[in-house]
XYZ file of C-alpha atoms in Angstrom:
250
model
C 37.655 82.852 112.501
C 41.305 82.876 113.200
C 43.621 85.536 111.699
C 45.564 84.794 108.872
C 48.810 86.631 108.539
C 50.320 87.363 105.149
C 53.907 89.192 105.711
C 55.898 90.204 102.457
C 59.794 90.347 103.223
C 60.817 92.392 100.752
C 64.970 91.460 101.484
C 67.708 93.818 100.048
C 65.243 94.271 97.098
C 63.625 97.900 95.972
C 64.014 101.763 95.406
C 61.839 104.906 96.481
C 59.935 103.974 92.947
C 59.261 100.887 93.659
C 58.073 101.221 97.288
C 55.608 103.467 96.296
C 54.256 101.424 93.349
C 54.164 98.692 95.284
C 52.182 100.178 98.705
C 49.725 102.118 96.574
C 48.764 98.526 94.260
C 48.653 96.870 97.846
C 46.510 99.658 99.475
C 44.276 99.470 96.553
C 43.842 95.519 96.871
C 44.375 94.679 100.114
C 42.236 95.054 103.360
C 41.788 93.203 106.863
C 38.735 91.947 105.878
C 37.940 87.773 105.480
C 40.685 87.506 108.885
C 44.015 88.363 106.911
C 46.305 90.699 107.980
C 48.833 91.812 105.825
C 52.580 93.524 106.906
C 55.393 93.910 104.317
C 59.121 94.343 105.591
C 60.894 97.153 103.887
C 65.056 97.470 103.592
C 65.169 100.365 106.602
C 65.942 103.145 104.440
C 62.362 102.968 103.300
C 60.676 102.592 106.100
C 59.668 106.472 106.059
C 58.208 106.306 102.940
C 56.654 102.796 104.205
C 55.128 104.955 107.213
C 54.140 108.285 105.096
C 51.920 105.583 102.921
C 50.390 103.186 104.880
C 50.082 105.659 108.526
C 46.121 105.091 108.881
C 45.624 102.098 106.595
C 44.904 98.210 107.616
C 48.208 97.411 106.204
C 51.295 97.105 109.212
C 54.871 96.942 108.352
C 58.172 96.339 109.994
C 61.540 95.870 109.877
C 64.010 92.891 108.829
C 66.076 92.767 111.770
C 67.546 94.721 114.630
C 70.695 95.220 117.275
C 69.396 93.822 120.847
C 71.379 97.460 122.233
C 69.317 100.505 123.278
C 72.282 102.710 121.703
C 76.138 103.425 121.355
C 78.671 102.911 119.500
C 77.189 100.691 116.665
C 78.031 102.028 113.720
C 75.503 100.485 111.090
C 73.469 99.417 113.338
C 69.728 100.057 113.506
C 68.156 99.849 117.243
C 64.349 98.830 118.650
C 63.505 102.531 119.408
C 64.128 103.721 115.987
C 62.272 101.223 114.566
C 58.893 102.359 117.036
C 59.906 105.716 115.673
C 58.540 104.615 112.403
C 56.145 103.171 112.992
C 56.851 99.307 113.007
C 54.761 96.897 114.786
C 56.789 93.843 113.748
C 60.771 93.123 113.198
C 61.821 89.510 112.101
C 64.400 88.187 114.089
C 66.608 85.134 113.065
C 65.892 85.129 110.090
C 67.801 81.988 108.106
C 69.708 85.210 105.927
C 71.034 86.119 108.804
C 72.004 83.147 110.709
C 73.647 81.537 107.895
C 75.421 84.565 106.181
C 75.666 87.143 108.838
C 76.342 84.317 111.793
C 73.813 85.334 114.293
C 73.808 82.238 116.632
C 71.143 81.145 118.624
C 71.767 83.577 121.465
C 72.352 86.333 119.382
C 68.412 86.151 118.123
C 67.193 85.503 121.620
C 69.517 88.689 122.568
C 66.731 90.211 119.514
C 63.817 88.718 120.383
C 63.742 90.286 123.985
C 64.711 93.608 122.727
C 61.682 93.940 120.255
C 59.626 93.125 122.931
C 60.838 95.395 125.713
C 60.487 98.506 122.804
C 56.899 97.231 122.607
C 57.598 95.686 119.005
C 56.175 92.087 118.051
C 58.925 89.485 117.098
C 58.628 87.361 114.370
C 61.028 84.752 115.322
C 62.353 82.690 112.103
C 63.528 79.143 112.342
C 64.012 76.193 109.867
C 66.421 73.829 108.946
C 68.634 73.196 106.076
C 68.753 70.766 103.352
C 71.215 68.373 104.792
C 69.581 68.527 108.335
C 66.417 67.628 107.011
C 67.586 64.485 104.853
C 69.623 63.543 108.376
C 65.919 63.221 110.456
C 67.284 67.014 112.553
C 64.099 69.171 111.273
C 62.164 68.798 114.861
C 65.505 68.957 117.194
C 66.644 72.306 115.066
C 63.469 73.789 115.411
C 63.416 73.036 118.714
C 67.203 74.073 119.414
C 66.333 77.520 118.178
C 62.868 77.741 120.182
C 64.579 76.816 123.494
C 67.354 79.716 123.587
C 64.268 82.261 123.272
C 61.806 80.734 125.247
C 65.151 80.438 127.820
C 66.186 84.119 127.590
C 61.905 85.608 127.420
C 59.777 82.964 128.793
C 56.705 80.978 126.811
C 54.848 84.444 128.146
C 57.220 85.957 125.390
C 55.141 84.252 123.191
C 52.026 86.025 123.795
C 53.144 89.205 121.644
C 54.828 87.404 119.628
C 54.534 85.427 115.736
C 56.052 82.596 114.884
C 57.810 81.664 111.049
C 58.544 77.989 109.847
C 60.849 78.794 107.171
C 62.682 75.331 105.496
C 66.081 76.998 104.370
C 65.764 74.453 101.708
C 62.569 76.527 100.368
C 63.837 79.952 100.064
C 64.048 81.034 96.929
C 64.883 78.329 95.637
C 61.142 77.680 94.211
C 60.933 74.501 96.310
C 58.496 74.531 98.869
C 57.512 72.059 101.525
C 54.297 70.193 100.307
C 51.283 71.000 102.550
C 51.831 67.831 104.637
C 55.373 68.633 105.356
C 54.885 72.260 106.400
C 51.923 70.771 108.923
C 53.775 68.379 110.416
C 56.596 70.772 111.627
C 53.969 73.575 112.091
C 52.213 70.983 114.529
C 55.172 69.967 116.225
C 56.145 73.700 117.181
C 52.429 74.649 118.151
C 52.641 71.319 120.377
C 56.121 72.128 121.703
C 54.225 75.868 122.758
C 51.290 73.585 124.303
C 53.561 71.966 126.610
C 54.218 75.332 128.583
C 50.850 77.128 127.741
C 47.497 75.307 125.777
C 46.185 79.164 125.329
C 49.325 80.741 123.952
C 49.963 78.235 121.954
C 46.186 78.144 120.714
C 46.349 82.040 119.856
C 50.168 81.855 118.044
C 50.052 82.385 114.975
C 52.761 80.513 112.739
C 53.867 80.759 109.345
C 55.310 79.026 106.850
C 57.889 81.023 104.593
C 59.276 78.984 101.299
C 58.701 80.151 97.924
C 55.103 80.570 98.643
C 52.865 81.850 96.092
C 49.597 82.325 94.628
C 49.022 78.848 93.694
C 49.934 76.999 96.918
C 48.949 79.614 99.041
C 45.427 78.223 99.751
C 46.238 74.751 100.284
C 48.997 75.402 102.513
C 47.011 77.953 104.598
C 44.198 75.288 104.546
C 45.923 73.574 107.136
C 44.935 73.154 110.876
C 48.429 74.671 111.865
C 49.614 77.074 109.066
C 48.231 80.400 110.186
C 49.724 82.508 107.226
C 52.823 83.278 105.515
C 56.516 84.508 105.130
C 56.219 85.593 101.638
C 60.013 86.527 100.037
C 60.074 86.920 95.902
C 56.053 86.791 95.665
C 55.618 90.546 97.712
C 57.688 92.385 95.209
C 54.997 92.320 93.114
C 51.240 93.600 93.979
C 49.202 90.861 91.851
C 50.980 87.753 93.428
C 51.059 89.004 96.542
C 47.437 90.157 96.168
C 46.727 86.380 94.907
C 48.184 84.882 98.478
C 46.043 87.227 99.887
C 43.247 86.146 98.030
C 43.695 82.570 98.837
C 42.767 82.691 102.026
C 39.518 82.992 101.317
């Protein structure tokens, strides 16, 4: 059975409360079992209360984003050790959030992408297109634009610790999503851009869609020879929807 991953990126959302509401309704409901995973993304100052919970349990977490620098002067800044120091075993990197608003380019999350994985974390490298690309015919050469600076800076052997997220900018939040046939087609075309380098690391990467996914479209988009899980944003802040896109896998 292949492994379905459901991560819940929790954004600039939350408060100590909250965190622990929500991680004790998700370690009540939520398991490994039936091949899903499960992670959830924390804003960093919770990610010691994310650890003190979950240490032990089947559910992972990790962080929304790092600096690519070891340490110095980076006032702000939140490095790949200090992330292992809690715990993490996954940090998103390139997120759409931060490409578009913070203007981290291409470079910059390849810069990311190879620092998670030399601190032994597992990047979950975002990419997507906007509205206006996608009405112009760009999806596949943007998705591929922002593949080729990481697999130029780490290699397709990057790839082999590594997760994947499809996430239409289009889709986030925005309660749009791509329909089922949409999200496979550009799912397909990254797996296939993968199996051009390596048929068995492209076989075993998993790759998710993130859009306003949900409870209801959950299963039929995880249905789908390509879709290996999700990216979940508004649906993780609270434990019966998320519990639902968990549930649909099986």
């Amino acid at each position: 059975m292949r492994r379905i991953l459901v991560a819940g990126n929790w954004k600039m959302h939350g408060s100590r409360g909250m965190v622990k509401e929500l991680l004790q309704g998700l370690l009540a409901g939520a398991g490994n079992e039936n091949g899903v995973d499960v992670a959830v993304f924390p804003p960093f100052p919770y990610l010691g209360e994310t650890q003190a919970l979950l240490q032990g349990s089947p559910i992972s977490w990790g962080a929304q984003t790092l600096n690519p620098v070891a340490q110095g002067a980076h006032t702000g800044e939140v490095s790949a050790g200090m992330l292992v120091d809690f715990g993490c075993r996954y940090v998103l990197v390139g997120h759409s959030e931060r490409r578009t608003i913070y203007g981290e380019s291409d470079d910059d999350v390849a810069d990311r992408f190879a620092a998670a994985l030399v601190a032994g974390l597992e990047p979950v490298l975002c990419v997507g297109e906007t509205l206006d690309q996608r009405e112009s015919g760009e999806t596949e050469s943007v998705v591929a634009r922002q593949i080729d600076a990481v697999l130029g800076r780490s290699g397709i052997e990057g790839f082999a610790r590594a997760v994947v997220a499809y996430e239409p900018v289009w889709a986030i939040g925005t309660g749009k999503t791509a329909s089922p046939d949409q999200a496979q087609a550009v799912h397909a075309f990254i797996r296939d851009k993968f199996a051009s380098q390596d048929d068995i690391i492209a076989g075993q990467l998993r790759i998710l869609y993130g859009g306003s996914v949900n409870g209801s479209n959950a299963a039929e988009l995880f249905a789908r020879e390509d879709i290996d899980g999700g990216l979940v944003g508004g649906a993780s802040l609270k434990v019966g929807d998320f519990l639902a896109i968990c549930d649909a896998v099986s």
